[in-house]
Coordinates of C-alpha atoms in Angstrom, one line a residue:
M1 CA -2.6 -103.2 50.5
N2 CA -4.4 -105.0 47.6
I3 CA -6.5 -103.7 44.7
I4 CA -9.2 -106.2 43.6
I5 CA -10.4 -105.9 40.0
V6 CA -13.7 -107.7 39.1
G7 CA -14.3 -108.1 35.3
N8 CA -17.8 -109.7 35.4
A9 CA -19.8 -112.1 37.5
H10 CA -18.5 -115.3 35.8
S11 CA -14.8 -114.5 35.8
A12 CA -12.6 -114.7 38.8
P13 CA -11.5 -111.4 40.3
R14 CA -7.9 -110.2 39.8
R15 CA -5.8 -109.0 42.7
I16 CA -3.0 -106.5 42.6
D17 CA -0.8 -106.4 45.5
L18 CA 0.6 -102.9 45.9
G19 CA 3.1 -104.1 48.4
S20 CA 4.9 -105.9 45.6
R21 CA 8.1 -104.3 44.4
R22 CA 7.4 -105.0 40.8
I23 CA 4.0 -103.4 40.9
R24 CA 5.3 -100.2 42.5
L25 CA 8.0 -99.9 39.8
L26 CA 5.4 -100.4 37.2
A27 CA 3.1 -97.7 38.7
L28 CA 6.0 -95.3 39.0
A29 CA 6.9 -95.8 35.3
V30 CA 3.4 -95.2 34.2
G31 CA 3.2 -92.0 36.3
A32 CA 6.5 -90.7 34.9
G33 CA 5.3 -91.4 31.4
C34 CA 2.1 -89.5 31.9
A35 CA 4.1 -86.6 33.4
F36 CA 6.5 -86.6 30.4
C37 CA 3.5 -86.6 28.0
L38 CA 2.0 -83.6 29.8
V39 CA 5.3 -81.7 29.7
A40 CA 5.8 -82.4 26.0
L41 CA 2.2 -81.3 25.3
G42 CA 2.8 -78.0 27.2
F43 CA 6.0 -77.4 25.4
G44 CA 4.4 -78.0 22.0
V45 CA 1.6 -75.7 22.8
G46 CA 4.0 -73.0 24.0
V47 CA 6.1 -73.3 20.8
A48 CA 2.9 -73.0 18.7
L49 CA 1.7 -70.0 20.6
G50 CA 5.1 -68.3 20.5
G51 CA 5.5 -68.8 16.8
S52 CA 2.2 -67.0 16.1
Y53 CA 2.8 -64.1 18.6
G54 CA 6.3 -63.2 17.3
P55 CA 5.4 -61.1 14.2
A56 CA 2.7 -59.2 16.1
A57 CA 5.2 -58.4 18.8
H58 CA 7.6 -57.0 16.3
E59 CA 4.9 -54.9 14.6
L60 CA 3.9 -53.6 18.0
A61 CA 7.4 -52.6 18.8
D62 CA 7.8 -50.9 15.5
L63 CA 4.6 -48.9 16.1
R64 CA 5.8 -47.9 19.5
A65 CA 9.1 -46.7 18.0
T66 CA 7.3 -44.8 15.3
L67 CA 5.0 -43.1 17.9
A68 CA 8.0 -42.1 19.9
H69 CA 9.6 -40.6 16.9
Q70 CA 6.4 -38.7 15.9
R71 CA 6.2 -37.4 19.5
E72 CA 9.7 -36.1 19.2
Q73 CA 9.0 -34.5 15.9
L74 CA 5.9 -32.8 17.3
A75 CA 7.9 -31.5 20.2
N76 CA 10.5 -30.0 17.8
L77 CA 7.7 -28.5 15.6
D78 CA 6.1 -27.0 18.7
N79 CA 9.4 -25.4 19.6
D80 CA 10.0 -24.2 16.1
S81 CA 6.5 -22.7 15.9
H82 CA 7.0 -20.8 19.1
R83 CA 10.3 -19.4 17.8
S84 CA 8.6 -18.5 14.5
L85 CA 5.7 -16.8 16.3
D86 CA 8.2 -14.8 18.3
A87 CA 10.0 -13.7 15.2
L88 CA 6.6 -12.8 13.5
A89 CA 5.6 -10.9 16.6
V90 CA 8.9 -8.8 16.3
Q91 CA 8.3 -8.2 12.6
L92 CA 4.7 -7.3 13.3
G93 CA 5.8 -4.7 15.9
R94 CA 8.2 -3.2 13.4
L95 CA 5.5 -3.0 10.7
Q96 CA 3.2 -1.3 13.2
A97 CA 5.9 1.2 14.0
Q98 CA 6.3 1.8 10.2
A99 CA 2.6 2.4 9.8
T100 CA 2.7 4.9 12.6
R101 CA 5.6 6.8 10.9
L102 CA 3.8 6.7 7.6
N103 CA 0.7 8.2 9.2
A104 CA 2.8 10.9 10.8
L105 CA 4.5 11.6 7.4
G106 CA 1.1 11.9 5.7
E107 CA -0.1 14.4 8.3
R108 CA 3.1 16.4 8.0
L109 CA 2.8 16.5 4.2
T110 CA -0.8 17.7 4.7
E111 CA 0.4 20.5 6.9
V112 CA 3.3 21.5 4.6
G113 CA 1.0 21.4 1.6
K114 CA -1.4 23.7 3.5
L115 CA -4.1 21.2 3.1
D116 CA -5.1 21.2 6.8
D117 CA -8.2 23.2 6.2
G118 CA -10.4 20.1 5.6
E119 CA -9.4 19.7 2.0
F120 CA -7.6 16.5 2.7
D121 CA -7.8 14.2 5.7
F122 CA -5.0 11.6 5.9
S123 CA -6.3 10.0 9.1
S124 CA -9.5 8.7 7.3
A125 CA -9.7 6.0 4.7
P126 CA -10.7 7.0 1.1
A127 CA -14.3 6.2 0.2
M128 CA -14.8 2.8 -1.4
G129 CA -17.6 0.7 -2.7
G130 CA -18.5 -2.4 -4.7
P131 CA -21.0 -5.2 -5.0
E132 CA -21.6 -7.5 -2.2
D133 CA -19.8 -10.8 -2.4
S134 CA -22.1 -13.7 -3.4
V135 CA -20.0 -16.2 -1.4
S136 CA -18.9 -15.5 2.1
L137 CA -16.1 -17.7 3.3
V138 CA -15.8 -18.1 7.1
A139 CA -12.3 -19.0 8.3
T140 CA -10.7 -18.9 11.7
S141 CA -7.4 -17.0 11.7
L142 CA -4.6 -17.0 14.2
P143 CA -4.1 -13.7 16.2
I144 CA -0.8 -13.2 14.5
Q145 CA -2.4 -13.6 11.1
N146 CA -5.1 -11.1 12.0
G147 CA -2.4 -8.6 12.9
V148 CA -0.6 -9.2 9.6
D149 CA -3.8 -8.9 7.6
G150 CA -4.7 -5.7 9.5
L151 CA -1.3 -4.2 8.7
R152 CA -1.6 -5.2 5.1
A153 CA -4.9 -3.4 4.9
E154 CA -3.4 -0.4 6.7
F155 CA -0.5 -0.2 4.2
D156 CA -2.9 -0.5 1.3
R157 CA -5.0 2.4 2.7
Q158 CA -1.9 4.5 3.3
E159 CA -0.6 3.8 -0.2
A160 CA -3.9 5.0 -1.6
Q161 CA -3.9 8.1 0.7
L162 CA -0.4 9.0 -0.2
G163 CA -1.2 8.6 -3.9
V164 CA -4.2 10.9 -3.5
L165 CA -2.1 13.4 -1.5
E166 CA 0.7 13.3 -4.1
N167 CA -1.7 14.0 -6.9
L168 CA -3.4 16.7 -5.0
L169 CA -0.2 18.5 -4.1
R170 CA 1.0 18.1 -7.7
D171 CA -2.2 19.6 -9.0
R172 CA -2.0 22.4 -6.5
K173 CA 1.6 23.1 -7.5
I174 CA 0.6 23.0 -11.2
D175 CA -2.5 25.2 -10.7
N176 CA -0.4 27.6 -8.7
A177 CA 2.2 27.9 -11.4
L178 CA -0.5 28.4 -14.1
L179 CA -2.4 31.1 -12.2
P180 CA -1.4 34.6 -13.2
S181 CA 0.3 36.4 -10.3
G182 CA 2.4 39.4 -9.9
M183 CA 3.6 42.3 -12.1
P184 CA 4.8 41.8 -15.7
V185 CA 7.7 44.3 -15.1
A186 CA 10.2 44.4 -12.3
Q187 CA 10.1 48.2 -12.1
G188 CA 7.5 50.7 -12.9
Y189 CA 4.1 51.9 -11.8
I190 CA 0.5 51.6 -13.0
S191 CA -0.2 54.6 -15.2
S192 CA -3.6 53.7 -16.4
G193 CA -6.2 51.4 -14.8
F194 CA -8.8 48.9 -16.0
G195 CA -12.3 49.9 -17.2
A196 CA -13.8 53.2 -18.4
R197 CA -11.4 56.0 -19.2
T198 CA -10.7 58.9 -21.5
D199 CA -8.7 57.8 -24.5
P200 CA -5.2 59.5 -24.2
L201 CA -4.9 60.0 -27.9
D202 CA -8.3 61.3 -29.1
G203 CA -9.9 62.3 -25.8
H204 CA -13.0 60.2 -26.4
A205 CA -14.6 58.0 -23.7
G206 CA -13.5 54.5 -24.0
T207 CA -12.9 51.2 -22.2
H208 CA -9.4 50.1 -21.2
L209 CA -9.2 46.3 -21.1
G210 CA -6.0 46.1 -19.1
L211 CA -3.4 47.9 -17.0
D212 CA -0.6 50.1 -18.3
F213 CA 2.8 49.9 -16.5
D214 CA 5.1 52.9 -17.1
A215 CA 8.5 51.4 -17.3
P216 CA 11.9 52.2 -18.9
L217 CA 12.3 51.6 -22.6
G218 CA 13.9 48.2 -23.3
S219 CA 13.3 46.8 -19.8
N220 CA 12.2 43.2 -19.5
I221 CA 8.6 42.1 -19.7
N222 CA 8.1 38.8 -17.9
A223 CA 5.5 36.1 -18.0
V224 CA 3.3 36.1 -14.9
A225 CA 2.6 32.4 -15.1
D226 CA 3.6 29.2 -16.9
G227 CA 2.0 28.6 -20.2
V228 CA 2.3 28.3 -24.0
V229 CA 2.8 31.3 -26.3
T230 CA -0.1 31.4 -28.7
W231 CA 0.7 34.6 -30.5
S232 CA 3.9 36.6 -31.0
G233 CA 3.5 39.4 -33.6
Q234 CA 1.6 42.6 -34.3
R235 CA -2.1 43.4 -33.7
S236 CA -3.9 46.6 -34.7
G237 CA -3.6 49.2 -32.1
Y238 CA -1.5 47.0 -29.8
G239 CA 1.8 47.1 -31.8
N240 CA 4.0 44.1 -30.9
V241 CA 2.0 41.6 -28.8
V242 CA 2.8 38.4 -27.0
E243 CA -0.2 36.3 -25.8
I244 CA 0.2 33.3 -23.5
D245 CA -2.4 30.6 -22.8
H246 CA -2.1 29.3 -19.2
G247 CA -4.9 26.7 -19.3
N248 CA -7.9 26.6 -17.1
G249 CA -9.4 29.4 -19.2
Y250 CA -6.6 32.0 -18.5
M251 CA -4.8 34.0 -21.2
T252 CA -2.5 37.0 -20.7
R253 CA -1.6 39.7 -23.2
Y254 CA 1.5 41.9 -23.2
A255 CA 1.4 44.8 -25.8
H256 CA 3.3 47.8 -27.2
N257 CA 6.5 45.9 -27.0
S258 CA 9.6 47.1 -28.6
V259 CA 10.8 43.5 -29.2
N260 CA 9.0 40.2 -28.8
V261 CA 11.5 37.6 -27.4
A262 CA 9.2 34.6 -27.1
E263 CA 8.0 32.9 -30.2
A264 CA 4.6 31.3 -30.8
G265 CA 4.4 27.7 -29.8
T266 CA 7.1 27.9 -27.2
R267 CA 6.5 27.0 -23.5
V268 CA 7.4 29.6 -21.0
H269 CA 7.6 29.7 -17.2
A270 CA 6.6 32.3 -14.7
G271 CA 9.3 35.1 -14.5
Q272 CA 10.7 34.3 -17.9
T273 CA 11.4 37.3 -20.2
I274 CA 9.1 37.2 -23.2
A275 CA 9.5 40.8 -24.6
K276 CA 11.0 44.2 -24.0
V277 CA 9.1 47.4 -23.0
G278 CA 8.4 49.7 -26.0
S279 CA 5.9 52.1 -27.5
T280 CA 4.6 50.4 -30.6
G281 CA 1.0 50.7 -31.8
R282 CA -1.3 53.4 -30.3
S283 CA 1.0 54.6 -27.5
T284 CA 2.1 57.8 -25.9
G285 CA 5.4 56.5 -24.6
P286 CA 7.2 53.4 -23.4
H287 CA 5.0 51.2 -21.2
C288 CA 3.7 47.7 -20.9
H289 CA 0.0 47.1 -21.6
F290 CA -1.1 44.0 -19.6
E291 CA -4.4 42.2 -20.0
V292 CA -5.8 39.1 -18.2
W293 CA -8.6 37.1 -20.0
L294 CA -10.7 34.4 -18.2
N295 CA -12.9 32.2 -20.3
G296 CA -12.9 34.6 -23.2
R297 CA -13.6 37.7 -21.2
A298 CA -11.2 40.5 -20.1
V299 CA -11.0 40.8 -16.3
N300 CA -9.4 43.4 -14.0
P301 CA -5.7 42.3 -13.8
L302 CA -5.2 44.3 -10.6
I303 CA -6.3 41.4 -8.3
Y304 CA -3.7 39.1 -10.0
V305 CA -1.0 41.8 -9.9
K306 CA -1.5 42.2 -6.2
S307 CA -1.5 38.5 -5.5
Q308 CA 1.7 36.6 -4.7
R309 CA 2.5 33.2 -5.9
V310 CA 2.7 30.8 -2.9
T311 CA 5.5 28.3 -3.0
R312 CA 4.0 24.9 -2.1
A313 CA 5.7 21.6 -1.2

């Protein structure tokens, strides 16, 4: 087999005999050289591409490792949040139970304080008011947060209600202690009533401003309510007198005493001995003259003598 190569029309053609051994070795060498060049070129391209891809591959591996770590942390946080929510739910249940007990306590105090006639209602919130907020913030709260906020508001309401109830009971107790009630002597009877009567000394018509209690000479005369002694001395016609200011417009007077025990300016309590029964001043015998004044006017002491002081919680 021959290959004829023609250069141009004037030159002689060249003939390559492929059956020659030398020609075949030469062709094989050329083919091997071309193959070697192609392999070398591919290797160089691979090395070049591998050198540029290496840092990116490391960064991608780091990112994947970071993502896996974050996923693990998120899973742990989710578990912790569930445990926290369970703990909060338990605490919320306890707080709700406490709120129920406080409500029951408030209602019990209302009953014990004899305020169950509509004077005080523990089950309703106290009246409140105020200007409207100029800025309204809208926020989405978790259900557990709504429960906590609700209990916080409930405790605030109960605290306000209990404060009002405490003050009311304290005022009722104070008012009760300051209100004249009962007899000024432990033993004796009413020998002369309030109002118009015939004067026992001169027989003329007159007005009796109090009640007379016939009692043994020297027996105790007791204050009928808490108060402050404003007078302890003698007054014309009354003999030895003790006067007590009880506040709220009330004043009581105890007259014809043999001895005044309480001094002016001292504080006395209901049932405390302030004087001794006598017959000083215009008197026909040992007795206690007892008057009740309200807002500067003498009133019939009988309604106060017949009343009994109620012990309140």
